[in-house]
Amino acid sequence: MNTLNNNTDFLLSIENLTVSFDGFKAVDDLNLYVDENEIHVIIGPNGAGKTTVLDLICGRTRSTDGSIKFRNKELTSMREHEIVREGVGRKFQNPSIYEDLTVFENLELSFPRGRSVWGALTFQRDQDVKIRVHEIAEMVFLNELLDKQAALLSHGQKQWLEIGMLLIQDPELLMLDEPVAGMSVSERKQTAKLLNEITKGRSVMVVEHDMKFVEDIAHRVTVLHQGKILSEGSMAKVQADPNVIDVYLGH
Ligand code: ADP
Ligand code: MG
């Protein structure tokens, strides 16, 4: 195992990462790096280990070996909420929003709690929250629907709401697992626009199967297969890679 502990300029630096489930290596000696302001997309066949990589980064799954450094801080020994506090936000495949609450209330609830809340400043805080909720709602195309009950949103709008709930926490790294699954073509286009917009000042890791969508957003693509990197680089490069065509794109 590589035991170099040099600091890196990468926002996220994954080295020799392995997780073994009863002897089966879902992620196998993986090295993966994410730059500041980069949209990094992970593609690959089902069971390749894509979701597991995100689970390892956000602390939901514990690694067997290796290192995950975020701003040169080791994440593998941290707990999920500590990793969130470091600035890593994660969206799961199924949106977890409060269906009974309005769009506004969902966003408001996700606003990070102030470090110290003293009475006299409560009004100012309320105003700040309101302004921020409106800004985020605009970004995720829900500014006209702030009073709508979340249960009544379309599937795509629910996905956007959840992205908004993460954005309001202003993470430096945002991870999205299959964000356009089940979306219409026009919703996919809007989501691509949204992701291109929100990378200003943050990095995004996306797992996705929709190649048109990947083409619209990816700065860099990593192709995973059996827990290892099959190919990496620009979309054009990995699309032309015979190994990738063979195990993934050819189907
Ligand atoms: P992908 O997201 O690329 O489709 P996953 O990361 O979900 O793949 O899964 C990779 C492999 O690891 C699969 O074979 C899956 O069954 C296995 N796996 C994932 N999580 C666990 C777990 N908690 N326990 C056992 N096996 C798991
Ligand atoms: Mg998955």
PDB file of C-alpha atoms and ligand atoms in Angstrom:
ATOM      1  CA  MET A   1       0.000   0.000   0.000  1.00  0.00           C
ATOM      2  CA  ASN A   2       1.107   3.523  -0.801  1.00  0.00           C
ATOM      3  CA  THR A   3       1.802   5.264   2.485  1.00  0.00           C
ATOM      4  CA  LEU A   4       2.756   8.699   1.165  1.00  0.00           C
ATOM      5  CA  ASN A   5       1.044  11.265   3.328  1.00  0.00           C
ATOM      6  CA  ASN A   6       1.839  14.328   1.266  1.00  0.00           C
ATOM      7  CA  ASN A   7      -0.713  17.104   1.207  1.00  0.00           C
ATOM      8  CA  THR A   8      -2.340  17.567  -2.176  1.00  0.00           C
ATOM      9  CA  ASP A   9      -3.966  20.443  -4.019  1.00  0.00           C
ATOM     10  CA  PHE A  10      -6.992  18.309  -4.815  1.00  0.00           C
ATOM     11  CA  LEU A  11     -10.204  19.016  -2.986  1.00  0.00           C
ATOM     12  CA  LEU A  12     -10.774  15.280  -2.620  1.00  0.00           C
ATOM     13  CA  SER A  13      -8.067  12.716  -2.798  1.00  0.00           C
ATOM     14  CA  ILE A  14      -8.917   9.013  -2.600  1.00  0.00           C
ATOM     15  CA  GLU A  15      -5.982   6.605  -2.397  1.00  0.00           C
ATOM     16  CA  ASN A  16      -5.830   2.817  -2.280  1.00  0.00           C
ATOM     17  CA  LEU A  17      -9.434   2.721  -1.128  1.00  0.00           C
ATOM     18  CA  THR A  18     -10.811  -0.775  -0.600  1.00  0.00           C
ATOM     19  CA  VAL A  19     -13.986  -2.101   0.931  1.00  0.00           C
ATOM     20  CA  SER A  20     -14.602  -5.757   1.281  1.00  0.00           C
ATOM     21  CA  PHE A  21     -18.016  -7.241   2.055  1.00  0.00           C
ATOM     22  CA  ASP A  22     -17.429 -10.796   3.306  1.00  0.00           C
ATOM     23  CA  GLY A  23     -14.363 -11.094   1.105  1.00  0.00           C
ATOM     24  CA  PHE A  24     -15.988  -9.508  -1.960  1.00  0.00           C
ATOM     25  CA  LYS A  25     -14.194  -6.282  -2.887  1.00  0.00           C
ATOM     26  CA  ALA A  26     -16.889  -3.831  -4.033  1.00  0.00           C
ATOM     27  CA  VAL A  27     -14.193  -1.129  -4.248  1.00  0.00           C
ATOM     28  CA  ASP A  28     -10.727  -2.429  -4.925  1.00  0.00           C
ATOM     29  CA  ASP A  29      -7.581  -0.326  -4.387  1.00  0.00           C
ATOM     30  CA  LEU A  30      -9.129   2.775  -5.927  1.00  0.00           C
ATOM     31  CA  ASN A  31      -7.306   6.052  -6.564  1.00  0.00           C
ATOM     32  CA  LEU A  32      -9.529   8.963  -7.527  1.00  0.00           C
ATOM     33  CA  TYR A  33      -9.029  12.717  -7.345  1.00  0.00           C
ATOM     34  CA  VAL A  34     -11.479  15.615  -7.572  1.00  0.00           C
ATOM     35  CA  ASP A  35     -10.362  19.154  -8.307  1.00  0.00           C
ATOM     36  CA  GLU A  36     -11.857  22.378  -7.028  1.00  0.00           C
ATOM     37  CA  ASN A  37     -14.800  23.499  -9.203  1.00  0.00           C
ATOM     38  CA  GLU A  38     -14.830  20.206 -11.067  1.00  0.00           C
ATOM     39  CA  ILE A  39     -17.842  18.172 -12.149  1.00  0.00           C
ATOM     40  CA  HIS A  40     -16.547  14.639 -11.922  1.00  0.00           C
ATOM     41  CA  VAL A  41     -18.844  11.927 -13.233  1.00  0.00           C
ATOM     42  CA  ILE A  42     -18.606   8.244 -12.356  1.00  0.00           C
ATOM     43  CA  ILE A  43     -20.098   5.832 -14.855  1.00  0.00           C
ATOM     44  CA  GLY A  44     -20.011   2.063 -15.214  1.00  0.00           C
ATOM     45  CA  PRO A  45     -22.202  -1.027 -15.293  1.00  0.00           C
ATOM     46  CA  ASN A  46     -24.560  -1.946 -12.455  1.00  0.00           C
ATOM     47  CA  GLY A  47     -22.684  -3.333  -9.486  1.00  0.00           C
ATOM     48  CA  ALA A  48     -19.439  -1.565 -10.479  1.00  0.00           C
ATOM     49  CA  GLY A  49     -19.175   0.035  -7.026  1.00  0.00           C
ATOM     50  CA  LYS A  50     -20.280   3.592  -7.914  1.00  0.00           C
ATOM     51  CA  THR A  51     -22.770   4.056  -5.080  1.00  0.00           C
ATOM     52  CA  THR A  52     -20.373   2.356  -2.675  1.00  0.00           C
ATOM     53  CA  VAL A  53     -17.704   4.971  -3.476  1.00  0.00           C
ATOM     54  CA  LEU A  54     -20.151   7.739  -2.508  1.00  0.00           C
ATOM     55  CA  ASP A  55     -21.149   5.751   0.615  1.00  0.00           C
ATOM     56  CA  LEU A  56     -17.484   5.537   1.618  1.00  0.00           C
ATOM     57  CA  ILE A  57     -16.901   9.263   1.121  1.00  0.00           C
ATOM     58  CA  CYS A  58     -19.914  10.311   3.184  1.00  0.00           C
ATOM     59  CA  GLY A  59     -19.138   7.836   5.968  1.00  0.00           C
ATOM     60  CA  ARG A  60     -22.174   5.627   5.511  1.00  0.00           C
ATOM     61  CA  THR A  61     -19.897   2.672   4.744  1.00  0.00           C
ATOM     62  CA  ARG A  62     -16.544   2.100   6.476  1.00  0.00           C
ATOM     63  CA  SER A  63     -13.529   1.347   4.314  1.00  0.00           C
ATOM     64  CA  THR A  64     -11.434  -1.761   4.827  1.00  0.00           C
ATOM     65  CA  ASP A  65      -8.281  -0.007   3.698  1.00  0.00           C
ATOM     66  CA  GLY A  66      -7.030   3.204   2.125  1.00  0.00           C
ATOM     67  CA  SER A  67      -7.547   6.895   2.564  1.00  0.00           C
ATOM     68  CA  ILE A  68     -10.064   9.595   1.649  1.00  0.00           C
ATOM     69  CA  LYS A  69      -8.771  13.105   2.171  1.00  0.00           C
ATOM     70  CA  PHE A  70     -10.990  16.155   1.862  1.00  0.00           C
ATOM     71  CA  ARG A  71      -8.993  19.385   2.035  1.00  0.00           C
ATOM     72  CA  ASN A  72      -6.202  17.155   3.331  1.00  0.00           C
ATOM     73  CA  LYS A  73      -8.332  15.966   6.246  1.00  0.00           C
ATOM     74  CA  GLU A  74      -8.801  12.237   6.601  1.00  0.00           C
ATOM     75  CA  LEU A  75     -12.494  11.315   6.364  1.00  0.00           C
ATOM     76  CA  THR A  76     -12.325   7.545   6.818  1.00  0.00           C
ATOM     77  CA  SER A  77     -12.324   7.815  10.605  1.00  0.00           C
ATOM     78  CA  MET A  78     -15.037  10.488  10.808  1.00  0.00           C
ATOM     79  CA  ARG A  79     -18.739   9.992  11.411  1.00  0.00           C
ATOM     80  CA  GLU A  80     -21.408  10.928   8.891  1.00  0.00           C
ATOM     81  CA  HIS A  81     -22.478  14.184  10.564  1.00  0.00           C
ATOM     82  CA  GLU A  82     -18.862  15.272  11.001  1.00  0.00           C
ATOM     83  CA  ILE A  83     -18.250  14.745   7.287  1.00  0.00           C
ATOM     84  CA  VAL A  84     -21.322  16.856   6.490  1.00  0.00           C
ATOM     85  CA  ARG A  85     -19.906  19.559   8.751  1.00  0.00           C
ATOM     86  CA  GLU A  86     -16.624  19.441   6.838  1.00  0.00           C
ATOM     87  CA  GLY A  87     -18.601  20.491   3.745  1.00  0.00           C
ATOM     88  CA  VAL A  88     -19.597  17.277   1.984  1.00  0.00           C
ATOM     89  CA  GLY A  89     -23.264  16.989   0.928  1.00  0.00           C
ATOM     90  CA  ARG A  90     -24.817  13.822  -0.449  1.00  0.00           C
ATOM     91  CA  LYS A  91     -28.000  13.190  -2.365  1.00  0.00           C
ATOM     92  CA  PHE A  92     -29.326   9.651  -2.504  1.00  0.00           C
ATOM     93  CA  GLN A  93     -31.122   7.989  -5.401  1.00  0.00           C
ATOM     94  CA  ASN A  94     -34.573   8.488  -3.893  1.00  0.00           C
ATOM     95  CA  PRO A  95     -35.361  12.021  -2.788  1.00  0.00           C
ATOM     96  CA  SER A  96     -35.726  12.418   0.966  1.00  0.00           C
ATOM     97  CA  ILE A  97     -37.924  15.458   1.298  1.00  0.00           C
ATOM     98  CA  TYR A  98     -40.752  16.208   3.740  1.00  0.00           C
ATOM     99  CA  GLU A  99     -43.803  15.484   1.594  1.00  0.00           C
ATOM    100  CA  ASP A 100     -46.253  17.171   3.994  1.00  0.00           C
ATOM    101  CA  LEU A 101     -44.357  20.454   4.094  1.00  0.00           C
ATOM    102  CA  THR A 102     -44.197  23.180   1.483  1.00  0.00           C
ATOM    103  CA  VAL A 103     -41.218  23.824  -0.750  1.00  0.00           C
ATOM    104  CA  PHE A 104     -40.380  26.871   1.375  1.00  0.00           C
ATOM    105  CA  GLU A 105     -40.534  24.886   4.616  1.00  0.00           C
ATOM    106  CA  ASN A 106     -38.363  22.100   3.222  1.00  0.00           C
ATOM    107  CA  LEU A 107     -35.671  24.599   2.264  1.00  0.00           C
ATOM    108  CA  GLU A 108     -36.020  26.541   5.506  1.00  0.00           C
ATOM    109  CA  LEU A 109     -35.565  23.367   7.573  1.00  0.00           C
ATOM    110  CA  SER A 110     -32.344  22.576   5.716  1.00  0.00           C
ATOM    111  CA  PHE A 111     -30.804  25.950   6.452  1.00  0.00           C
ATOM    112  CA  PRO A 112     -27.792  25.266   8.657  1.00  0.00           C
ATOM    113  CA  ARG A 113     -28.370  26.024  12.317  1.00  0.00           C
ATOM    114  CA  GLY A 114     -26.548  29.111  13.559  1.00  0.00           C
ATOM    115  CA  ARG A 115     -23.603  28.548  15.871  1.00  0.00           C
ATOM    116  CA  SER A 116     -25.014  30.912  18.455  1.00  0.00           C
ATOM    117  CA  VAL A 117     -28.570  32.127  18.395  1.00  0.00           C
ATOM    118  CA  TRP A 118     -29.209  35.041  20.703  1.00  0.00           C
ATOM    119  CA  GLY A 119     -32.665  36.555  20.909  1.00  0.00           C
ATOM    120  CA  ALA A 120     -31.991  40.014  19.544  1.00  0.00           C
ATOM    121  CA  LEU A 121     -30.646  38.594  16.310  1.00  0.00           C
ATOM    122  CA  THR A 122     -33.506  36.196  15.644  1.00  0.00           C
ATOM    123  CA  PHE A 123     -35.330  38.629  13.396  1.00  0.00           C
ATOM    124  CA  GLN A 124     -32.205  39.288  11.350  1.00  0.00           C
ATOM    125  CA  ARG A 125     -31.650  35.552  11.052  1.00  0.00           C
ATOM    126  CA  ASP A 126     -35.228  35.000   9.881  1.00  0.00           C
ATOM    127  CA  GLN A 127     -34.678  37.610   7.181  1.00  0.00           C
ATOM    128  CA  ASP A 128     -31.390  36.004   6.125  1.00  0.00           C
ATOM    129  CA  VAL A 129     -33.021  32.585   5.917  1.00  0.00           C
ATOM    130  CA  LYS A 130     -35.874  33.956   3.826  1.00  0.00           C
ATOM    131  CA  ILE A 131     -33.521  35.634   1.364  1.00  0.00           C
ATOM    132  CA  ARG A 132     -31.410  32.506   1.059  1.00  0.00           C
ATOM    133  CA  VAL A 133     -34.479  30.283   0.545  1.00  0.00           C
ATOM    134  CA  HIS A 134     -35.614  32.532  -2.284  1.00  0.00           C
ATOM    135  CA  GLU A 135     -32.172  32.511  -3.913  1.00  0.00           C
ATOM    136  CA  ILE A 136     -31.950  28.732  -3.781  1.00  0.00           C
ATOM    137  CA  ALA A 137     -35.545  28.237  -4.964  1.00  0.00           C
ATOM    138  CA  GLU A 138     -34.750  30.351  -8.007  1.00  0.00           C
ATOM    139  CA  MET A 139     -31.652  28.276  -8.729  1.00  0.00           C
ATOM    140  CA  VAL A 140     -33.582  24.988  -8.619  1.00  0.00           C
ATOM    141  CA  PHE A 141     -36.534  26.304 -10.699  1.00  0.00           C
ATOM    142  CA  LEU A 142     -38.993  26.275  -7.790  1.00  0.00           C
ATOM    143  CA  ASN A 143     -39.375  29.987  -7.041  1.00  0.00           C
ATOM    144  CA  GLU A 144     -42.981  30.015  -8.268  1.00  0.00           C
ATOM    145  CA  LEU A 145     -43.823  26.974  -6.163  1.00  0.00           C
ATOM    146  CA  LEU A 146     -42.611  27.984  -2.704  1.00  0.00           C
ATOM    147  CA  ASP A 147     -46.048  27.526  -1.120  1.00  0.00           C
ATOM    148  CA  LYS A 148     -46.787  24.237  -2.826  1.00  0.00           C
ATOM    149  CA  GLN A 149     -46.871  21.085  -0.750  1.00  0.00           C
ATOM    150  CA  ALA A 150     -43.848  18.977  -1.668  1.00  0.00           C
ATOM    151  CA  ALA A 151     -45.989  15.872  -2.197  1.00  0.00           C
ATOM    152  CA  LEU A 152     -47.631  17.617  -5.162  1.00  0.00           C
ATOM    153  CA  LEU A 153     -44.383  18.279  -7.040  1.00  0.00           C
ATOM    154  CA  SER A 154     -43.428  16.256 -10.110  1.00  0.00           C
ATOM    155  CA  HIS A 155     -40.716  13.641  -9.717  1.00  0.00           C
ATOM    156  CA  GLY A 156     -38.180  15.988 -11.329  1.00  0.00           C
ATOM    157  CA  GLN A 157     -39.181  18.900  -9.115  1.00  0.00           C
ATOM    158  CA  LYS A 158     -38.722  16.706  -6.033  1.00  0.00           C
ATOM    159  CA  GLN A 159     -35.198  15.912  -7.171  1.00  0.00           C
ATOM    160  CA  TRP A 160     -34.508  19.624  -7.612  1.00  0.00           C
ATOM    161  CA  LEU A 161     -35.941  20.377  -4.196  1.00  0.00           C
ATOM    162  CA  GLU A 162     -33.561  17.917  -2.631  1.00  0.00           C
ATOM    163  CA  ILE A 163     -30.627  19.433  -4.510  1.00  0.00           C
ATOM    164  CA  GLY A 164     -31.818  22.812  -3.172  1.00  0.00           C
ATOM    165  CA  MET A 165     -31.928  21.404   0.368  1.00  0.00           C
ATOM    166  CA  LEU A 166     -28.274  20.442  -0.026  1.00  0.00           C
ATOM    167  CA  LEU A 167     -27.265  23.707  -1.698  1.00  0.00           C
ATOM    168  CA  ILE A 168     -28.671  25.774   1.127  1.00  0.00           C
ATOM    169  CA  GLN A 169     -26.037  24.162   3.342  1.00  0.00           C
ATOM    170  CA  ASP A 170     -23.411  25.424   0.890  1.00  0.00           C
ATOM    171  CA  PRO A 171     -21.294  22.244   0.668  1.00  0.00           C
ATOM    172  CA  GLU A 172     -17.894  22.444  -0.996  1.00  0.00           C
ATOM    173  CA  LEU A 173     -18.394  18.979  -2.429  1.00  0.00           C
ATOM    174  CA  LEU A 174     -21.823  17.868  -3.562  1.00  0.00           C
ATOM    175  CA  MET A 175     -22.423  14.209  -4.426  1.00  0.00           C
ATOM    176  CA  LEU A 176     -25.418  13.132  -6.494  1.00  0.00           C
ATOM    177  CA  ASP A 177     -26.420   9.539  -7.201  1.00  0.00           C
ATOM    178  CA  GLU A 178     -28.332   9.214 -10.490  1.00  0.00           C
ATOM    179  CA  PRO A 179     -29.950  12.663 -10.283  1.00  0.00           C
ATOM    180  CA  VAL A 180     -31.825  12.480 -13.597  1.00  0.00           C
ATOM    181  CA  ALA A 181     -33.208   8.947 -13.302  1.00  0.00           C
ATOM    182  CA  GLY A 182     -36.923   9.107 -14.092  1.00  0.00           C
ATOM    183  CA  MET A 183     -36.761  12.679 -15.405  1.00  0.00           C
ATOM    184  CA  SER A 184     -38.212  13.880 -18.680  1.00  0.00           C
ATOM    185  CA  VAL A 185     -35.896  15.086 -21.452  1.00  0.00           C
ATOM    186  CA  SER A 186     -36.598  18.739 -20.686  1.00  0.00           C
ATOM    187  CA  GLU A 187     -36.050  18.180 -16.957  1.00  0.00           C
ATOM    188  CA  ARG A 188     -32.719  16.521 -17.772  1.00  0.00           C
ATOM    189  CA  LYS A 189     -31.649  19.547 -19.784  1.00  0.00           C
ATOM    190  CA  GLN A 190     -32.630  21.873 -16.961  1.00  0.00           C
ATOM    191  CA  THR A 191     -30.772  19.730 -14.440  1.00  0.00           C
ATOM    192  CA  ALA A 192     -27.622  19.891 -16.592  1.00  0.00           C
ATOM    193  CA  LYS A 193     -27.957  23.679 -16.640  1.00  0.00           C
ATOM    194  CA  LEU A 194     -28.434  23.685 -12.872  1.00  0.00           C
ATOM    195  CA  LEU A 195     -25.327  21.590 -12.260  1.00  0.00           C
ATOM    196  CA  ASN A 196     -23.234  23.749 -14.576  1.00  0.00           C
ATOM    197  CA  GLU A 197     -24.462  26.763 -12.626  1.00  0.00           C
ATOM    198  CA  ILE A 198     -23.783  25.456  -9.113  1.00  0.00           C
ATOM    199  CA  THR A 199     -20.200  24.345  -9.732  1.00  0.00           C
ATOM    200  CA  LYS A 200     -19.100  27.929  -9.501  1.00  0.00           C
ATOM    201  CA  GLY A 201     -17.347  27.756  -6.159  1.00  0.00           C
ATOM    202  CA  ARG A 202     -17.840  24.056  -5.472  1.00  0.00           C
ATOM    203  CA  SER A 203     -17.133  20.590  -6.800  1.00  0.00           C
ATOM    204  CA  VAL A 204     -19.711  18.006  -7.774  1.00  0.00           C
ATOM    205  CA  MET A 205     -19.422  14.226  -8.027  1.00  0.00           C
ATOM    206  CA  VAL A 206     -22.187  12.619 -10.025  1.00  0.00           C
ATOM    207  CA  VAL A 207     -23.060   8.998 -10.681  1.00  0.00           C
ATOM    208  CA  GLU A 208     -25.154   8.757 -13.836  1.00  0.00           C
ATOM    209  CA  HIS A 209     -26.072   6.420 -16.685  1.00  0.00           C
ATOM    210  CA  ASP A 210     -27.565   8.931 -19.121  1.00  0.00           C
ATOM    211  CA  MET A 211     -24.694   9.528 -21.562  1.00  0.00           C
ATOM    212  CA  LYS A 212     -26.229  12.624 -23.134  1.00  0.00           C
ATOM    213  CA  PHE A 213     -26.527  14.158 -19.677  1.00  0.00           C
ATOM    214  CA  VAL A 214     -22.977  13.129 -18.770  1.00  0.00           C
ATOM    215  CA  GLU A 215     -21.734  14.772 -21.950  1.00  0.00           C
ATOM    216  CA  ASP A 216     -23.521  17.993 -20.980  1.00  0.00           C
ATOM    217  CA  ILE A 217     -21.963  18.272 -17.539  1.00  0.00           C
ATOM    218  CA  ALA A 218     -18.758  16.248 -17.135  1.00  0.00           C
ATOM    219  CA  HIS A 219     -15.373  17.897 -16.855  1.00  0.00           C
ATOM    220  CA  ARG A 220     -13.869  14.508 -16.157  1.00  0.00           C
ATOM    221  CA  VAL A 221     -15.227  10.972 -16.265  1.00  0.00           C
ATOM    222  CA  THR A 222     -14.146   7.906 -14.322  1.00  0.00           C
ATOM    223  CA  VAL A 223     -15.378   4.550 -15.574  1.00  0.00           C
ATOM    224  CA  LEU A 224     -15.632   1.978 -12.801  1.00  0.00           C
ATOM    225  CA  HIS A 225     -15.805  -1.753 -13.350  1.00  0.00           C
ATOM    226  CA  GLN A 226     -15.670  -4.363 -10.585  1.00  0.00           C
ATOM    227  CA  GLY A 227     -14.512  -1.773  -8.074  1.00  0.00           C
ATOM    228  CA  LYS A 228     -11.560  -0.655 -10.196  1.00  0.00           C
ATOM    229  CA  ILE A 229     -10.933   2.115 -12.711  1.00  0.00           C
ATOM    230  CA  LEU A 230     -11.396   0.924 -16.252  1.00  0.00           C
ATOM    231  CA  SER A 231     -10.792   4.288 -17.891  1.00  0.00           C
ATOM    232  CA  GLU A 232     -10.535   7.942 -16.963  1.00  0.00           C
ATOM    233  CA  GLY A 233     -10.396  11.288 -18.704  1.00  0.00           C
ATOM    234  CA  SER A 234     -12.586  13.481 -20.872  1.00  0.00           C
ATOM    235  CA  MET A 235     -15.941  12.152 -22.053  1.00  0.00           C
ATOM    236  CA  ALA A 236     -14.543  11.931 -25.604  1.00  0.00           C
ATOM    237  CA  LYS A 237     -11.574   9.925 -24.416  1.00  0.00           C
ATOM    238  CA  VAL A 238     -13.509   7.348 -22.371  1.00  0.00           C
ATOM    239  CA  GLN A 239     -16.198   7.009 -25.039  1.00  0.00           C
ATOM    240  CA  ALA A 240     -13.552   6.039 -27.564  1.00  0.00           C
ATOM    241  CA  ASP A 241     -11.816   3.590 -25.204  1.00  0.00           C
ATOM    242  CA  PRO A 242     -12.328   0.040 -26.558  1.00  0.00           C
ATOM    243  CA  ASN A 243     -12.384  -1.383 -23.009  1.00  0.00           C
ATOM    244  CA  VAL A 244     -15.243   0.944 -22.069  1.00  0.00           C
ATOM    245  CA  ILE A 245     -17.172   0.101 -25.219  1.00  0.00           C
ATOM    246  CA  ASP A 246     -16.628  -3.548 -24.478  1.00  0.00           C
ATOM    247  CA  VAL A 247     -17.878  -3.671 -20.874  1.00  0.00           C
ATOM    248  CA  TYR A 248     -20.285  -0.744 -20.727  1.00  0.00           C
ATOM    249  CA  LEU A 249     -21.168   1.461 -23.663  1.00  0.00           C
ATOM    250  CA  GLY A 250     -21.490  -1.345 -26.170  1.00  0.00           C
ATOM    251  CA  HIS A 251     -24.658  -2.640 -24.500  1.00  0.00           C
TER     252      HIS A 251
HETATM  253  P1  ADP B   1     -23.365   0.497  -8.491  1.00  0.00           P
HETATM  254  O1  ADP B   1     -23.825   1.711  -7.751  1.00  0.00           O
HETATM  255  O2  ADP B   1     -22.159   0.742  -9.347  1.00  0.00           O
HETATM  256  O3  ADP B   1     -24.454  -0.144  -9.288  1.00  0.00           O
HETATM  257  P2  ADP B   1     -22.948  -0.592  -5.839  1.00  0.00           P
HETATM  258  O4  ADP B   1     -21.882   0.283  -5.323  1.00  0.00           O
HETATM  259  O5  ADP B   1     -24.323  -0.337  -5.347  1.00  0.00           O
HETATM  260  O6  ADP B   1     -22.908  -0.610  -7.427  1.00  0.00           O
HETATM  261  O7  ADP B   1     -22.596  -2.106  -5.485  1.00  0.00           O
HETATM  262  C1  ADP B   1     -21.355  -2.708  -5.834  1.00  0.00           C
HETATM  263  C2  ADP B   1     -21.356  -4.134  -5.347  1.00  0.00           C
HETATM  264  O8  ADP B   1     -21.234  -4.181  -3.934  1.00  0.00           O
HETATM  265  C3  ADP B   1     -22.620  -4.906  -5.703  1.00  0.00           C
HETATM  266  O9  ADP B   1     -22.260  -6.206  -6.049  1.00  0.00           O
HETATM  267  C4  ADP B   1     -23.408  -4.864  -4.405  1.00  0.00           C
HETATM  268  O10 ADP B   1     -24.253  -5.980  -4.306  1.00  0.00           O
HETATM  269  C5  ADP B   1     -22.299  -4.897  -3.355  1.00  0.00           C
HETATM  270  N1  ADP B   1     -22.667  -4.206  -2.117  1.00  0.00           N
HETATM  271  C6  ADP B   1     -22.933  -2.893  -1.977  1.00  0.00           C
HETATM  272  N2  ADP B   1     -23.188  -2.557  -0.699  1.00  0.00           N
HETATM  273  C7  ADP B   1     -23.088  -3.724   0.009  1.00  0.00           C
HETATM  274  C8  ADP B   1     -23.243  -4.070   1.398  1.00  0.00           C
HETATM  275  N3  ADP B   1     -23.534  -3.147   2.308  1.00  0.00           N
HETATM  276  N4  ADP B   1     -23.054  -5.358   1.742  1.00  0.00           N
HETATM  277  C9  ADP B   1     -22.738  -6.289   0.813  1.00  0.00           C
HETATM  278  N5  ADP B   1     -22.571  -6.049  -0.501  1.00  0.00           N
HETATM  279  C10 ADP B   1     -22.751  -4.783  -0.908  1.00  0.00           C
HETATM  280 MG    MG B   2     -25.711   2.701  -7.661  1.00  0.00          MG
END
